[in-house]
Short mmCIF file of C-alpha atoms in Angstrom, two decimals:
data_model
loop_
_atom_site.label_atom_id
_atom_site.label_comp_id
_atom_site.label_asym_id
_atom_site.label_seq_id
_atom_site.Cartn_x
_atom_site.Cartn_y
_atom_site.Cartn_z
CA MET A 98 59.87 107.47 209.76
CA VAL A 99 59.28 107.07 206.08
CA PHE A 100 56.81 110.13 206.05
CA LEU A 101 59.21 112.50 208.34
CA ALA A 102 62.44 111.36 205.48
CA PHE A 103 59.91 112.46 202.71
CA GLY A 104 58.54 115.81 204.47
CA ILE A 105 62.18 116.95 205.43
CA SER A 106 63.94 116.42 202.08
CA ALA A 107 60.81 117.74 200.32
CA ALA A 108 61.06 121.02 202.59
CA ILE A 109 64.88 120.79 201.97
CA THR A 110 64.30 120.43 198.23
CA ILE A 111 62.06 123.28 197.82
CA PHE A 112 64.48 125.47 199.69
CA LEU A 113 67.54 124.46 197.64
CA ALA A 114 65.57 124.99 194.56
CA ILE A 115 64.43 128.34 195.64
CA ARG A 116 68.13 129.06 196.35
CA LEU A 117 68.99 127.83 192.86
CA SER A 118 66.59 130.18 191.25
CA ILE A 119 68.28 133.14 193.31
CA TYR A 120 71.67 132.18 192.39
CA ALA A 121 71.04 131.86 188.53
CA ASP A 122 69.16 135.29 188.61
CA THR A 123 72.11 136.80 190.05
CA ILE A 124 74.59 134.90 187.53
CA GLU A 125 71.98 136.34 184.73
CA ARG A 126 72.67 139.99 185.79
CA LYS A 127 76.41 140.09 186.62
CA SER A 128 77.73 137.99 183.84
CA ALA A 129 78.46 138.18 180.05
CA LEU A 130 76.64 134.87 179.39
CA SER A 131 73.81 134.81 176.80
CA GLY A 132 70.27 134.88 177.26
CA ILE A 133 69.79 131.51 175.93
CA LEU A 134 72.33 130.22 178.21
CA ILE A 135 70.93 131.95 180.99
CA ALA A 136 67.34 130.36 180.36
CA LEU A 137 68.79 126.82 180.23
CA LEU A 138 70.51 127.43 183.59
CA LEU A 139 67.24 128.87 185.03
CA GLY A 140 65.11 126.00 183.59
CA GLY A 141 67.54 123.21 184.51
CA ALA A 142 67.44 124.99 188.13
CA THR A 143 63.89 124.77 188.89
CA SER A 144 64.02 121.18 187.11
CA LEU A 145 66.31 119.53 189.30
CA PRO A 146 64.19 117.88 191.69
CA GLU A 147 62.25 116.52 188.53
CA ILE A 148 65.63 115.04 187.52
CA THR A 149 66.94 113.38 190.49
CA THR A 150 63.78 112.09 191.04
CA SER A 151 63.00 110.47 187.88
CA VAL A 152 66.72 108.96 187.85
CA THR A 153 66.49 107.75 191.13
CA SER A 154 63.13 106.43 190.57
CA ILE A 155 65.01 104.21 188.01
CA ILE A 156 68.18 103.52 190.06
CA ILE A 157 65.60 101.67 192.61
CA SER A 158 63.38 99.82 189.52
CA ASN A 159 60.32 102.00 189.98
CA PRO A 160 59.37 103.11 186.27
CA ASP A 161 56.14 104.08 187.29
CA LEU A 162 57.42 106.49 189.72
CA ALA A 163 59.49 108.24 187.39
CA VAL A 164 56.78 108.78 184.76
CA GLY A 165 54.41 109.58 187.40
CA ASN A 166 56.65 112.39 188.24
CA VAL A 167 57.28 114.03 185.46
CA LEU A 168 53.57 113.66 184.20
CA GLY A 169 51.98 114.86 187.24
CA SER A 170 54.51 118.02 187.61
CA ASN A 171 53.02 119.13 184.49
CA LEU A 172 49.74 118.71 185.64
CA PHE A 173 50.44 120.14 188.94
CA ASN A 174 52.12 123.12 187.62
CA VAL A 175 49.41 124.30 185.48
CA MET A 176 46.83 124.12 188.41
CA ILE A 177 49.54 126.32 190.23
CA LEU A 178 49.20 129.15 187.50
CA ALA A 179 45.44 128.81 187.82
CA THR A 180 45.48 129.06 191.38
CA LEU A 181 47.67 132.12 191.41
CA ASP A 182 46.05 133.92 188.54
CA LEU A 183 42.52 133.65 190.78
CA PHE A 184 44.49 134.66 193.60
CA PHE A 185 46.04 137.57 191.73
CA ARG A 186 42.66 137.92 189.86
CA LYS A 187 42.97 141.80 189.42
CA HIS A 188 46.58 141.74 188.03
CA GLU A 189 45.00 139.53 184.87
CA ILE A 190 48.33 138.21 184.33
CA MET A 191 47.51 135.80 181.77
CA ILE A 192 46.88 138.69 179.41
CA TYR A 193 50.39 139.66 179.31
CA ALA A 194 51.37 136.03 177.72
CA SER A 195 53.65 136.57 175.07
CA LYS A 196 53.59 134.37 171.41
CA GLU A 197 56.51 132.39 172.99
CA ASN A 198 54.54 131.43 176.08
CA ARG A 199 51.68 130.06 173.46
CA TYR A 200 53.91 128.51 171.09
CA THR A 201 55.33 126.81 174.19
CA SER A 202 51.87 125.62 175.59
CA LEU A 203 51.33 124.22 171.78
CA LEU A 204 54.39 122.61 171.81
CA THR A 205 53.86 120.66 174.92
CA ILE A 206 50.50 119.76 173.94
CA PHE A 207 51.67 117.85 171.24
CA LEU A 208 54.70 116.41 172.74
CA SER A 209 51.89 115.13 175.23
CA PHE A 210 49.78 113.81 172.68
CA LEU A 211 52.71 111.88 171.60
CA VAL A 212 53.46 110.59 174.99
CA ALA A 213 49.75 109.31 175.35
CA ALA A 214 49.59 107.94 171.98
CA SER A 215 52.86 105.60 173.32
CA LEU A 216 51.10 104.82 176.65
CA PHE A 217 47.70 103.80 174.48
CA PHE A 218 49.26 101.71 172.19
CA ASN A 219 52.07 100.17 174.50
CA ILE A 220 54.82 100.65 171.80
CA PRO A 221 57.77 98.02 173.12
CA TYR A 222 60.16 98.76 170.19
CA HIS A 223 63.58 100.18 171.17
CA ILE A 224 66.56 100.74 170.00
CA PHE A 225 69.68 100.25 172.08
CA GLY A 226 67.36 100.15 174.93
CA ILE A 227 65.71 103.42 174.27
CA GLY A 228 62.21 103.55 172.70
CA ILE A 229 61.65 104.55 169.35
CA ASP A 230 58.67 106.83 171.14
CA THR A 231 61.43 108.67 173.04
CA VAL A 232 63.63 108.91 170.20
CA ILE A 233 60.84 110.64 168.28
CA LEU A 234 59.72 112.76 171.45
CA ILE A 235 63.31 114.04 171.28
CA ILE A 236 63.69 114.99 167.68
CA VAL A 237 60.34 116.89 167.76
CA TYR A 238 61.05 118.52 170.65
CA PHE A 239 64.44 119.99 169.67
CA ILE A 240 62.75 121.00 166.11
CA GLY A 241 60.01 122.52 168.42
CA VAL A 242 62.07 124.35 170.73
CA LYS A 243 64.06 125.99 167.34
CA ILE A 244 61.27 127.07 165.68
CA ILE A 245 59.87 128.77 168.89
CA SER A 246 63.19 130.42 168.90
CA THR A 247 63.15 131.86 165.73
CA TYR A 248 60.05 133.36 166.02
CA ALA A 249 60.52 134.58 169.77
CA ALA A 250 63.89 136.30 168.82
CA GLU A 251 62.75 140.03 168.46
CA HIS A 252 61.04 139.84 171.65
CA VAL A 253 64.30 139.30 173.75
CA GLU A 254 65.55 143.02 174.03
CA GLU A 255 62.36 144.36 175.76
CA GLU A 256 63.65 142.40 178.69
CA GLU A 257 67.34 144.42 179.07
CA LYS A 258 66.01 147.71 180.57
CA GLN A 259 64.32 146.08 183.45
CA GLU A 260 67.33 144.53 184.44
CA GLU A 261 69.35 147.80 184.77
CA ASN A 262 68.15 148.97 188.12
CA LEU A 263 68.74 145.39 189.90
CA GLN A 264 72.62 144.83 188.70
CA GLU A 265 73.81 145.71 192.35
CA ARG A 266 71.50 143.91 194.23
CA GLY A 267 71.97 140.05 195.62
CA PRO A 268 75.42 138.38 196.04
CA THR A 269 78.28 138.78 194.05
CA LEU A 270 78.91 136.71 190.95
CA LYS A 271 81.36 134.63 192.49
CA ARG A 272 79.14 133.66 195.19
CA ALA A 273 76.39 133.13 193.32
CA VAL A 274 78.33 130.51 191.06
CA VAL A 275 79.66 128.53 193.87
CA GLY A 276 76.43 128.93 195.72
CA PHE A 277 74.66 127.62 192.86
CA SER A 278 77.13 124.57 192.54
CA ILE A 279 76.43 123.61 196.26
CA ALA A 280 72.94 123.97 196.32
CA ALA A 281 72.92 121.81 192.67
CA VAL A 282 74.85 118.99 194.35
CA PHE A 283 72.79 118.94 197.67
CA ILE A 284 69.60 118.94 195.93
CA MET A 285 70.48 115.96 193.87
CA VAL A 286 71.22 113.88 197.27
CA PHE A 287 67.60 115.42 198.64
CA GLY A 288 65.92 114.71 195.61
CA SER A 289 67.17 110.84 195.56
CA ILE A 290 65.49 110.73 199.47
CA LEU A 291 62.53 111.89 198.58
CA THR A 292 62.32 109.55 195.64
CA ILE A 293 63.10 106.40 197.86
CA SER A 294 60.85 107.67 200.68
CA GLY A 295 58.17 108.56 198.22
CA ASP A 296 58.28 104.56 196.85
CA ARG A 297 58.49 103.48 200.76
CA ILE A 298 54.99 105.30 201.15
CA ALA A 299 53.27 103.67 197.99
CA VAL A 300 53.92 100.47 199.28
CA ILE A 301 53.40 101.26 202.86
CA THR A 302 50.16 102.95 201.85
CA GLY A 303 48.83 100.55 199.08
CA LEU A 304 48.19 103.85 197.14
CA GLY A 305 50.34 102.54 194.11
CA ALA A 306 53.59 104.20 192.54
CA SER A 307 51.33 105.58 189.75
CA PHE A 308 49.29 107.63 192.30
CA VAL A 309 51.89 108.75 194.53
CA GLY A 310 54.50 109.49 191.72
CA SER A 311 51.57 111.72 189.71
CA PHE A 312 50.68 113.66 192.84
CA LEU A 313 52.86 113.10 196.12
CA VAL A 314 56.29 113.37 194.88
CA ALA A 315 55.14 115.59 191.94
CA ALA A 316 53.54 118.04 193.96
CA SER A 317 56.66 118.19 195.98
CA THR A 318 59.12 118.52 193.52
CA SER A 319 56.99 121.59 191.50
CA LEU A 320 56.51 123.58 194.59
CA PRO A 321 59.93 125.68 193.68
CA GLU A 322 57.81 126.45 190.39
CA ALA A 323 55.10 127.88 192.62
CA VAL A 324 57.13 130.04 194.72
CA SER A 325 59.16 131.33 191.40
CA VAL A 326 55.79 132.47 189.90
CA VAL A 327 54.59 134.48 193.26
CA ILE A 328 57.82 136.50 193.40
CA ALA A 329 57.37 137.13 189.60
CA ILE A 330 53.76 138.79 189.88
CA ARG A 331 55.29 140.25 193.13
CA LEU A 332 57.66 142.19 190.57
CA LYS A 333 54.82 142.70 188.22
CA ASN A 334 56.91 140.48 185.80
CA TYR A 335 53.90 138.61 184.25
CA LYS A 336 55.61 137.13 181.26
CA LEU A 337 58.29 135.69 183.77
CA ALA A 338 55.76 134.23 185.84
CA ILE A 339 54.04 132.82 182.93
CA GLY A 340 56.94 131.64 180.87
CA GLY A 341 58.44 129.60 184.32
CA ILE A 342 55.63 127.28 184.40
CA VAL A 343 54.98 126.92 180.55
CA GLY A 344 58.89 126.78 180.33
CA SER A 345 59.05 123.95 183.00
CA ASN A 346 56.44 121.90 181.43
CA LEU A 347 58.03 121.55 178.03
CA PHE A 348 61.25 120.88 179.73
CA ASN A 349 59.88 118.08 182.05
CA LEU A 350 59.20 116.01 178.79
CA LEU A 351 62.32 116.46 177.77
CA ILE A 352 63.52 115.02 181.53
CA LEU A 353 61.16 112.04 180.68
CA ALA A 354 62.84 111.14 177.37
CA GLY A 355 66.08 111.26 178.91
CA THR A 356 65.08 108.96 181.93
CA ASP A 357 64.31 106.20 179.30
CA VAL A 358 68.22 106.51 178.29
CA PHE A 359 69.06 105.43 182.18
CA TYR A 360 66.17 102.73 181.84
CA ARG A 361 67.87 99.67 180.23
CA LYS A 362 65.30 96.93 180.60
CA GLY A 363 63.58 98.42 177.13
CA ALA A 364 61.08 101.30 176.23
CA LEU A 365 60.18 103.56 179.59
CA LEU A 366 56.77 103.91 178.66
CA SER A 367 55.58 100.55 177.82
CA ALA A 368 57.24 99.48 180.96
CA ALA A 369 54.76 102.38 182.94
CA SER A 370 51.43 101.50 184.36
CA GLY A 371 48.27 102.41 181.42
CA SER A 372 46.97 104.83 184.48
CA HIS A 373 49.62 107.30 183.19
CA LEU A 374 47.32 107.88 180.27
CA TYR A 375 44.69 109.48 182.44
CA THR A 376 47.39 111.92 183.88
CA ILE A 377 48.85 113.00 180.34
CA VAL A 378 45.42 113.36 178.97
CA ALA A 379 44.33 115.47 182.14
CA SER A 380 47.34 117.70 181.36
CA MET A 381 46.83 118.22 177.76
CA ILE A 382 43.16 119.29 178.75
CA LEU A 383 44.47 121.51 181.51
CA ILE A 384 47.13 123.16 179.34
CA SER A 385 44.52 123.77 176.31
CA ILE A 386 42.62 125.71 178.91
CA SER A 387 45.36 127.69 179.77
CA LEU A 388 46.40 128.21 176.06
CA PHE A 389 42.85 129.70 175.72
CA SER A 390 43.03 132.07 178.84
CA MET A 391 46.89 133.40 177.24
CA SER A 392 44.77 134.12 173.85
CA ARG A 393 41.76 135.85 174.99
CA LYS A 394 41.39 139.36 173.72
CA ASN A 395 39.00 141.95 174.92
CA ILE A 396 38.00 140.46 178.39
CA THR A 397 34.72 142.08 179.18
CA SER A 398 34.63 141.59 182.71
CA SER A 399 36.71 140.16 185.65
CA TRP A 400 34.20 137.35 186.48
CA PHE A 401 34.45 136.38 182.80
CA TYR A 402 38.28 136.54 183.01
CA VAL A 403 38.79 134.01 185.91
CA VAL A 404 36.52 131.49 184.25
CA PRO A 405 39.05 129.42 182.87
CA SER A 406 41.22 129.73 185.68
CA ILE A 407 38.23 127.93 188.01
CA LEU A 408 37.49 125.33 185.43
CA ILE A 409 41.35 124.31 185.56
CA ILE A 410 41.30 123.97 189.19
CA ALA A 411 38.20 122.04 189.26
CA CYS A 412 39.51 119.82 186.31
CA TYR A 413 42.54 119.29 188.50
CA PHE A 414 40.90 117.84 191.06
CA ILE A 415 38.28 115.58 188.93
CA ALA A 416 41.27 114.02 187.33
CA SER A 417 42.72 113.20 190.57
CA TYR A 418 40.08 111.48 191.78
CA ILE A 419 39.80 109.57 188.70
CA ILE A 420 43.63 108.86 188.96
CA TYR A 421 43.51 107.68 192.11
CA LEU A 422 40.33 105.21 191.27
CA ASN A 423 42.57 103.84 188.40
CA SER A 424 45.77 103.34 190.60
CA ALA A 425 43.71 101.72 193.49
CA ALA A 426 42.30 99.35 190.98
#
């Protein structure tokens, strides 16, 4: 019954997250809202499963599931991008990465390093129940985003022309706003069911919350990003495909910091299992490889082009095995 509840809630969560993305896209094309505000709306839409899952994990007193969900999602997201890059290898989508994509990846790696350091040193200090490491993470996050926004502002105009032929497609603006609001409410409900059933699966199977959070729940909440990337590639909007993944990874770390606010027993990361260190280090390695793939120039052959993606997929499964061994120990 628990497995059935997990499967059904995962499927509905994916469907709702996809609808959220579609409605947000309509709002972007048919309203006067600024591009930055729409970007936050889209990022929040695809990350709602991670938000509800992490917060619910805290409510049921399972910090390992909360941390594993976020860190595992980042690991899974990079694998998604590599897999689709390999599948659509003739498009060579990674060469279309923008400077903003690369800067975002660099910031994600740096923030991940801060999380890894906190897990390694197990810093227990907190301010009003919020970890010192979380405070530092939030400060660095917003400083980094501000810097990236400043450098990336000049590239905003080139996307406007692509929108002109799509203005009449999709639902009306009113329907999109109502649909977005309704989907957001339901995704919070089913995201909570996903977390509770995932917690029960961890107990029943004996796999441990660290492993279940890092892979089972994280993969389920990351599938909407996978679908969004496929749609963007089909539309030949490769920058959007890459930006959806790197932006989600960066936002997930903010979710991790925000989750600490709800955890009232001290610093969240100090309460989490040390096995999460393997997940965050693995995600740093995978993001670094993807950053290399984005930064390459003058690729001489299609075989050479796919090497980073093959390496990412291989590293993902190796990391999965290592994390499983350490979670089961």
